[in-house]
CSV table of C-alpha atoms in Angstrom, one decimal:
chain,number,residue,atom,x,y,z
A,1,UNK,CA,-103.0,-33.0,74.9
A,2,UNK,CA,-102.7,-32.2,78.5
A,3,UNK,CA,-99.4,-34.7,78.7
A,4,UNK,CA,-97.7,-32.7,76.3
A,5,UNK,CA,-98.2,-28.8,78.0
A,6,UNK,CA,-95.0,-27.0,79.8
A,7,UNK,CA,-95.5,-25.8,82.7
A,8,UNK,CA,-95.4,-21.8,82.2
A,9,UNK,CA,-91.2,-20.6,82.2
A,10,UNK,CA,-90.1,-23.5,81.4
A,11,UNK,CA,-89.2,-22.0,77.9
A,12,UNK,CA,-86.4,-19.4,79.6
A,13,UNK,CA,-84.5,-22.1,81.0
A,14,UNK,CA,-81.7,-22.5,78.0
A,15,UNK,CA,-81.6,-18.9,77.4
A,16,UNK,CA,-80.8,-18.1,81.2
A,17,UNK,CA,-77.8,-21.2,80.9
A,18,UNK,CA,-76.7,-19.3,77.8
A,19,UNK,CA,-76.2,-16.0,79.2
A,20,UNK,CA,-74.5,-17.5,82.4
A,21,UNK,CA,-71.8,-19.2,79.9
A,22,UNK,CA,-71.6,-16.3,77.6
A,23,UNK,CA,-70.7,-14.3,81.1
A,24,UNK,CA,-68.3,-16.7,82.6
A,25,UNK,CA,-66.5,-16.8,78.9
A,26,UNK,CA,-65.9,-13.4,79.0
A,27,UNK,CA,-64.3,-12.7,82.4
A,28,UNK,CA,-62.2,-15.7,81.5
A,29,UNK,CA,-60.5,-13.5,78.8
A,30,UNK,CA,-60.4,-10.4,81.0
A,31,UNK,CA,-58.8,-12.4,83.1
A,32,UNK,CA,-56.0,-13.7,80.7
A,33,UNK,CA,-55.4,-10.4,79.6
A,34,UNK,CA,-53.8,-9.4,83.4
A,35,UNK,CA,-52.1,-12.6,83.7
A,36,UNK,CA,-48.1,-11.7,83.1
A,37,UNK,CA,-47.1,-13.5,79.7
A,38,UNK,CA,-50.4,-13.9,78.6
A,39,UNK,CA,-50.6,-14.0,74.6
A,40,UNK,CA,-53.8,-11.5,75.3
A,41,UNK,CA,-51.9,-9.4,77.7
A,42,UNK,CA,-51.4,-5.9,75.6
A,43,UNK,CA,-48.1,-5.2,74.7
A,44,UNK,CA,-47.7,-1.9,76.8
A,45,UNK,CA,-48.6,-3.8,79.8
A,46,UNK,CA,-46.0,-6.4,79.0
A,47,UNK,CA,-43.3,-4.1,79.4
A,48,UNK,CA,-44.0,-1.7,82.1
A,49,UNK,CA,-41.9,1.6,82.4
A,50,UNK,CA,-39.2,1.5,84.5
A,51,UNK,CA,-39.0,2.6,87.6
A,52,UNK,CA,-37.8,6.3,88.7
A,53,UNK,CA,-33.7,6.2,89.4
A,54,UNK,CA,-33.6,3.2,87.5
A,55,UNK,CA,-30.8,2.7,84.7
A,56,UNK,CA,-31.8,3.9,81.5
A,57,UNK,CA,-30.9,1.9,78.1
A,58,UNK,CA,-31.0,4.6,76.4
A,59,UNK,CA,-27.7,5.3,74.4
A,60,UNK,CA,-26.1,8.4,75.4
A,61,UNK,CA,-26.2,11.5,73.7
A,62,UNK,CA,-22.7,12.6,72.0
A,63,UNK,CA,-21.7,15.9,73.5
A,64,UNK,CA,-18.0,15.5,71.8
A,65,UNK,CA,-18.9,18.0,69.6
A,66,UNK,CA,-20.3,20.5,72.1
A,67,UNK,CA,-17.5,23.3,73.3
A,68,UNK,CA,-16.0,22.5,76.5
A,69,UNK,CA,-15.3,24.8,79.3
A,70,UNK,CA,-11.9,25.4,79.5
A,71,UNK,CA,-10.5,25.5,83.2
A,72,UNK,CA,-9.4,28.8,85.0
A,73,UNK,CA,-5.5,29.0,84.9
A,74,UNK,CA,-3.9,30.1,88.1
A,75,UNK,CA,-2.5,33.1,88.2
A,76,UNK,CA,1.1,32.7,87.8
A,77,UNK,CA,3.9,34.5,90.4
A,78,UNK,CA,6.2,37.7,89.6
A,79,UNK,CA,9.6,36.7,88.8
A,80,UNK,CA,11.8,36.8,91.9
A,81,UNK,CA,13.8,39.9,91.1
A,82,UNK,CA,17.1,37.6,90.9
A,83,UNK,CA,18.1,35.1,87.9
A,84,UNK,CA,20.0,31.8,88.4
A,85,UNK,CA,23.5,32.4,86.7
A,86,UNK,CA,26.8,32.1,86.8
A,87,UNK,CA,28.9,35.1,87.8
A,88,UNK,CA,32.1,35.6,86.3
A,89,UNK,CA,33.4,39.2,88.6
A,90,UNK,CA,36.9,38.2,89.1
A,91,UNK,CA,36.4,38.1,92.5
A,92,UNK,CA,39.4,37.1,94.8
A,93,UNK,CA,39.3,34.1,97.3
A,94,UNK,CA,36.4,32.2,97.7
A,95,UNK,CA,32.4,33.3,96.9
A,96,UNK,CA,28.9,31.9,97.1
A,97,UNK,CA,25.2,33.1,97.2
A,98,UNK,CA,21.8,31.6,97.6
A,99,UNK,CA,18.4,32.9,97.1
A,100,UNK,CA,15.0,31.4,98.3
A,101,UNK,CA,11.3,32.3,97.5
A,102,UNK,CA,9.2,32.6,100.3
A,103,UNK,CA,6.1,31.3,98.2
A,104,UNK,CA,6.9,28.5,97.3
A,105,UNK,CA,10.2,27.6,98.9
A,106,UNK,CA,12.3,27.4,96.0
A,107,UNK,CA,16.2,27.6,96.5
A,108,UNK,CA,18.0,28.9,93.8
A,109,UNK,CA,21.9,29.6,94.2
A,110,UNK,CA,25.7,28.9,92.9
A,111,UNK,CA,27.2,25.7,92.8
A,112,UNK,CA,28.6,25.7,96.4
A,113,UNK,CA,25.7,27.1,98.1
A,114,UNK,CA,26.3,24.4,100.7
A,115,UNK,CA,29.7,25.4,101.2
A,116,UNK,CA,30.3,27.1,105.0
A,117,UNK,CA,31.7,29.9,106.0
A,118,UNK,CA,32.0,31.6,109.5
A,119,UNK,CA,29.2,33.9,110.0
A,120,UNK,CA,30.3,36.5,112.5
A,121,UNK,CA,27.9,38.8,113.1
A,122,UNK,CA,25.3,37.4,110.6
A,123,UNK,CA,24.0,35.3,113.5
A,124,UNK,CA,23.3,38.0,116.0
A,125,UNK,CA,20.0,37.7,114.2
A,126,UNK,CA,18.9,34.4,115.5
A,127,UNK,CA,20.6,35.3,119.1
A,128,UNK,CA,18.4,38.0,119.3
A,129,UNK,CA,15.1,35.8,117.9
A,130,UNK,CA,16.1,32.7,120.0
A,131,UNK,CA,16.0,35.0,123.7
A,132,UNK,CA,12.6,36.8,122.4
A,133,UNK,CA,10.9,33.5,121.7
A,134,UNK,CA,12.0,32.0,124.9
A,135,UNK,CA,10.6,34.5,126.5
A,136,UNK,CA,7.4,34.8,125.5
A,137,UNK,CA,7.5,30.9,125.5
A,138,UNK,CA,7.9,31.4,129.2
A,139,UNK,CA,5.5,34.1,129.9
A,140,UNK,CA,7.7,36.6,130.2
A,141,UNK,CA,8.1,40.8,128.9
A,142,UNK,CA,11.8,41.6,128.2
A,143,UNK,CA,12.1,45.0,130.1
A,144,UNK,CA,12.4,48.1,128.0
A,145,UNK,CA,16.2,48.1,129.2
A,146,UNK,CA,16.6,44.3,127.4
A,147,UNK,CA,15.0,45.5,124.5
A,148,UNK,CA,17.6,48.2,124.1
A,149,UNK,CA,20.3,46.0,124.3
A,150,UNK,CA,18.1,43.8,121.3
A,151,UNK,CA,18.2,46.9,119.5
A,152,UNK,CA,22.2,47.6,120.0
A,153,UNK,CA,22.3,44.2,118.6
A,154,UNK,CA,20.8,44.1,115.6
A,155,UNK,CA,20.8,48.1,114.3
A,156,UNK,CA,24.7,48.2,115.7
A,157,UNK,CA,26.3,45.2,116.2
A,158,UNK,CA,26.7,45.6,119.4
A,159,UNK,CA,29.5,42.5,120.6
A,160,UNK,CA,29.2,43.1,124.1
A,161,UNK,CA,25.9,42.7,124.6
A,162,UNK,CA,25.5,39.5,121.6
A,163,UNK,CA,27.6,38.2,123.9
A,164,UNK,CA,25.4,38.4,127.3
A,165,UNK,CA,22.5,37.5,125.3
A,166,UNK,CA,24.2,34.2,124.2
A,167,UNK,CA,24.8,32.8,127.1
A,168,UNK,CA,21.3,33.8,128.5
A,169,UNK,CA,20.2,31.6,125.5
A,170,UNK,CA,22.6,28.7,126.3
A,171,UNK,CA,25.4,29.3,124.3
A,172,UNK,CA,25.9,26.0,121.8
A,173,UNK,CA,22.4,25.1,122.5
A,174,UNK,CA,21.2,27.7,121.1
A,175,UNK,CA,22.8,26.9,117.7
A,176,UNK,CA,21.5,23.5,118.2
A,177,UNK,CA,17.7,25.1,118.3
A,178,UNK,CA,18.9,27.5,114.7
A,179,UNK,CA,19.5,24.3,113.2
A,180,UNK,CA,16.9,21.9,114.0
A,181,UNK,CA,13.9,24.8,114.1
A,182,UNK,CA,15.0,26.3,110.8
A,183,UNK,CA,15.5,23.2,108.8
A,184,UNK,CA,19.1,23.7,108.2
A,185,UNK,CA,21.1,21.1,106.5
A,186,UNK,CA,24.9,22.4,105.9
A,187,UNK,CA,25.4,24.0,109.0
A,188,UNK,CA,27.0,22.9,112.4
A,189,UNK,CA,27.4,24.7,115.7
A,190,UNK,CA,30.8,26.5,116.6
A,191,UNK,CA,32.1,24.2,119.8
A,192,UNK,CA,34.1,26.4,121.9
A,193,UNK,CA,34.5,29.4,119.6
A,194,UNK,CA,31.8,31.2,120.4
A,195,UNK,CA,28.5,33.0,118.3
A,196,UNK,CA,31.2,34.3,115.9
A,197,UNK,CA,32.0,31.1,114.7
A,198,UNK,CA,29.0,29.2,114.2
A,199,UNK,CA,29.1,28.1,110.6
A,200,UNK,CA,26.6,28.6,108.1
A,201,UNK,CA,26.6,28.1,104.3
A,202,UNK,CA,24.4,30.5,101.8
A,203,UNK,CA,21.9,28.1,101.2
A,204,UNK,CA,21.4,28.1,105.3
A,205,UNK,CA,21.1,31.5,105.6
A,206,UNK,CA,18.5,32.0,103.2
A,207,UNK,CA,16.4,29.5,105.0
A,208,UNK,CA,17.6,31.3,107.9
A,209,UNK,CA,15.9,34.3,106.8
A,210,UNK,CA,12.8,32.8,106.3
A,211,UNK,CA,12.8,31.1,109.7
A,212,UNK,CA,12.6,34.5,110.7
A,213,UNK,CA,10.1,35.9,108.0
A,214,UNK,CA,7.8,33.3,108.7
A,215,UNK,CA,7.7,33.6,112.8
A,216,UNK,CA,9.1,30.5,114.3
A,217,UNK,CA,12.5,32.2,115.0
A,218,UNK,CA,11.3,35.2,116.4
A,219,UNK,CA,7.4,33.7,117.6
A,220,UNK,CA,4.5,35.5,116.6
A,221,UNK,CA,4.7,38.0,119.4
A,222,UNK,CA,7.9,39.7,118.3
A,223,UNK,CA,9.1,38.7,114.7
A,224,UNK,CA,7.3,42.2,113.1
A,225,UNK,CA,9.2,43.8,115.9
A,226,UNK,CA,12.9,41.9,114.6
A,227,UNK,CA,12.1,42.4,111.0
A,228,UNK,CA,11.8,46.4,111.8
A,229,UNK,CA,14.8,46.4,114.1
A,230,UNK,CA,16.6,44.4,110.8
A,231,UNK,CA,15.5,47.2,108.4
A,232,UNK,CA,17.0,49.7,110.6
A,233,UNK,CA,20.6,48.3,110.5
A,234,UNK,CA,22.5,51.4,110.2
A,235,UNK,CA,26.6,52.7,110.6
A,236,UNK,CA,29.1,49.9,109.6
A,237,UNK,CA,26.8,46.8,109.3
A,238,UNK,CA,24.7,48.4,106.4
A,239,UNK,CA,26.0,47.1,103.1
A,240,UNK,CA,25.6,44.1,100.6
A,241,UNK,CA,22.5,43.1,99.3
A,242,UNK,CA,20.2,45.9,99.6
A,243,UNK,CA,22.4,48.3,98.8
A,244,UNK,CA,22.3,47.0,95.2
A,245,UNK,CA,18.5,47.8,95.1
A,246,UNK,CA,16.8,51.8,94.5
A,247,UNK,CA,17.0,53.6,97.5
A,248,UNK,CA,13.5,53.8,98.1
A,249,UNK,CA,13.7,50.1,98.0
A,250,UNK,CA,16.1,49.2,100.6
A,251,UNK,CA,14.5,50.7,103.5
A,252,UNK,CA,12.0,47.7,103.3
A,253,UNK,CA,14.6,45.0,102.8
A,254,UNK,CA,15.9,43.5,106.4
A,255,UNK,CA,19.3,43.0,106.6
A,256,UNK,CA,22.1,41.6,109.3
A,257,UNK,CA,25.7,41.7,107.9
A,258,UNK,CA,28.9,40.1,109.5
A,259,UNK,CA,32.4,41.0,108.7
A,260,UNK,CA,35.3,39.6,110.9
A,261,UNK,CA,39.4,39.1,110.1
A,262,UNK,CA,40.5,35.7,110.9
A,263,UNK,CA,43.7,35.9,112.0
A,264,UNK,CA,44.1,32.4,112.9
A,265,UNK,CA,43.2,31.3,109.0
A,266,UNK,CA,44.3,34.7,107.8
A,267,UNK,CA,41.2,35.4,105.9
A,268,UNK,CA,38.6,38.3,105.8
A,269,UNK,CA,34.9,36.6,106.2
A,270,UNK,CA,32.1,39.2,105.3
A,271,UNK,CA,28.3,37.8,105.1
A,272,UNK,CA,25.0,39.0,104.4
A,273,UNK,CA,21.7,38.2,104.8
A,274,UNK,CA,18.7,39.4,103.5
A,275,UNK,CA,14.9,39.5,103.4
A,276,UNK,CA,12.6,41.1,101.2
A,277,UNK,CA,8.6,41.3,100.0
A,278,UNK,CA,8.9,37.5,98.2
A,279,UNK,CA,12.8,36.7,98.5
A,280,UNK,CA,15.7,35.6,101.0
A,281,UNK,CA,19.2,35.8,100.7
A,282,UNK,CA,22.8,34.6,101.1
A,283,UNK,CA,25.7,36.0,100.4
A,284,UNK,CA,29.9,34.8,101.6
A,285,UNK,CA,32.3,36.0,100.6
A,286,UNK,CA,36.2,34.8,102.2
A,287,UNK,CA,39.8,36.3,100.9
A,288,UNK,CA,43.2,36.7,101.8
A,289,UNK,CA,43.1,39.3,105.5
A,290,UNK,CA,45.3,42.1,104.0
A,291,UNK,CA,42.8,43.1,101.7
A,292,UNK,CA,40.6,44.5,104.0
A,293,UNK,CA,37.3,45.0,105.1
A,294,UNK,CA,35.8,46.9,102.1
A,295,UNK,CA,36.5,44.3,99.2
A,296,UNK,CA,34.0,42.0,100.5
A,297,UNK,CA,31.5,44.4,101.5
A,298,UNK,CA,31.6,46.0,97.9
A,299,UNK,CA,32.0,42.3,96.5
A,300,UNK,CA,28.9,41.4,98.5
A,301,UNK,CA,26.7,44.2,96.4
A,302,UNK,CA,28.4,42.9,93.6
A,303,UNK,CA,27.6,39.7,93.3
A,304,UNK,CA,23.9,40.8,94.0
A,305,UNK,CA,24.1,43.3,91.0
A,306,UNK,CA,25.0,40.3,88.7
A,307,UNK,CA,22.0,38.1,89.6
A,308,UNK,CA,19.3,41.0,89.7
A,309,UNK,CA,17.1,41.0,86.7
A,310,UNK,CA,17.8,43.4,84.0
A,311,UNK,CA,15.2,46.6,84.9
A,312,UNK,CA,15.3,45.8,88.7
């Protein structure tokens, strides 16, 4: 019947709405799968890898078992050539002796070691530092005639001119310097009584000797020039310490002795002081004045023999 016909297509209309909601279906569940927390989100996408520097929860792995490197010792230092002891040499009056290593400032020495003595002619070394310094503090050259009287000083003990240099230096103030410059903690300046009686205990002048080993006595400028003029002592003043070392030895071992009778205390006062390639040291020695000059020169080596090192 010609009421009944469909018009031509009309048949592909449900198919075309099927295929639209088939479509729209499916990018629906593409869609759930991106979304965060999705039940159709895969399981590699729900935990993403962690970014780069990001803390790891990894557990550690043991290296306890693994060999460690073992640290690089330190090389250790010679042996000074001296050994802390007591001495026992029957020695007359009143004795004491210090010894300091110039690497790492270590102060060995007897039990009295801060016990002072008058130095005499022990400090002619520091007389003869303090005017060098000062000059080259200020500028100046000594002239080849000042630094002959230096030389008298130190290599010969020369009193007359110790005596011109230490009032160039300010007499007492000059002391005053010794101490505070060098770290000194026994000692104390002679008042009226001149160089000779500035008073210094072992311990001091082994820290004296390295106030002028290390250059602030002296200054850079002329300490190499003191230390040779020191190893060049010669005639009276050359006894004590180094002369209880090889001979070959002691000509590189810098010295300045003193040795003075007391008449007012009626004692003999003979010091030494020496520096050599590591070490510093002290020696005092006081006794009754009608013994003489020799005992404590002698006594001075002695009591170096009995600390050296067996072998030395």
């Amino acid at each position: 019947m010609a009421g009944s016909r469909r018009r031509p297509g009309s048949h592909r209309r449900p198919l075309a709405f099927t295929a639209a909601v088939v479509v729209l279906v499916g990018l629906v569940l593409v869609s759930l799968r991106l979304v965060p927390g999705s039940p159709l989100r895969p399981a590699a996408a729900a935990h993403p890898a962690a970014p780069a520097g990001s803390r790891s929860t990894t557990a550690p792995t043991d290296r306890s078992s693994r060999p460690q490197p073992k640290p690089t010792p330190s090389p250790s230092l010679e042996p000074l050539p001296f050994q802390a002891q007591d001495l026992d040499l029957d020695i007359k009056g009143w004795y004491a002796w210090s010894v300091l290593d110039k690497r790492t400032g270590e102060i060995i020495g007897s039990k009295n070691m801060n016990e002072t003595s008058t130095t005499a002619s022990m400090i002619k070394s520091w007389i003869v530092a303090d005017y060098l310094r000062r000059a080259a503090e200020a500028g100046q050259t000594p002239s080849d005639a000042k630094l002959a009287d230096a030389t008298r000083i130190i290599r010969d003990s020369d009193n007359t001119r110790a005596e011109q240099f230490y009032n160039g230096v300010g007499r007492a103030a000059s002391i005053k310097r010794l101490i505070s410059m060098c770290k000194l903690t026994d000692s104390k300046v002679a008042g009226d009584g001149g160089w000779s009686r500035t008073n210094l205990s072992p311990r001091d002048t082994a820290r004296l000797g390295l106030c002028i080993d290390d250059g602030r006595a002296a200054g850079p400028k002329w300490t190499k020039w003191l230390l040779n003029e020191m190893r060049l002592v010669r005639g009276a003043g050359d006894f004590g310490i180094r002369k209880a070392f090889p001979t070959a030895e002691q000509k590189t071992i810098a010295i300045k002795n003193g040795w003075i009778d007391r008449t007012r205390e009626q004692e003999m006062h003979i010091n030494c002081l020496a520096i050599g390639d590591t070490w510093t040291m002290g020696v005092m020695v006081r006794y009754p004045i009608n013994m003489g000059y020799d005992y404590g020169m002698k006594n001075c080596q002695r009591i170096t023999e009995g600390l050296l090192r067996p072998g030395t």
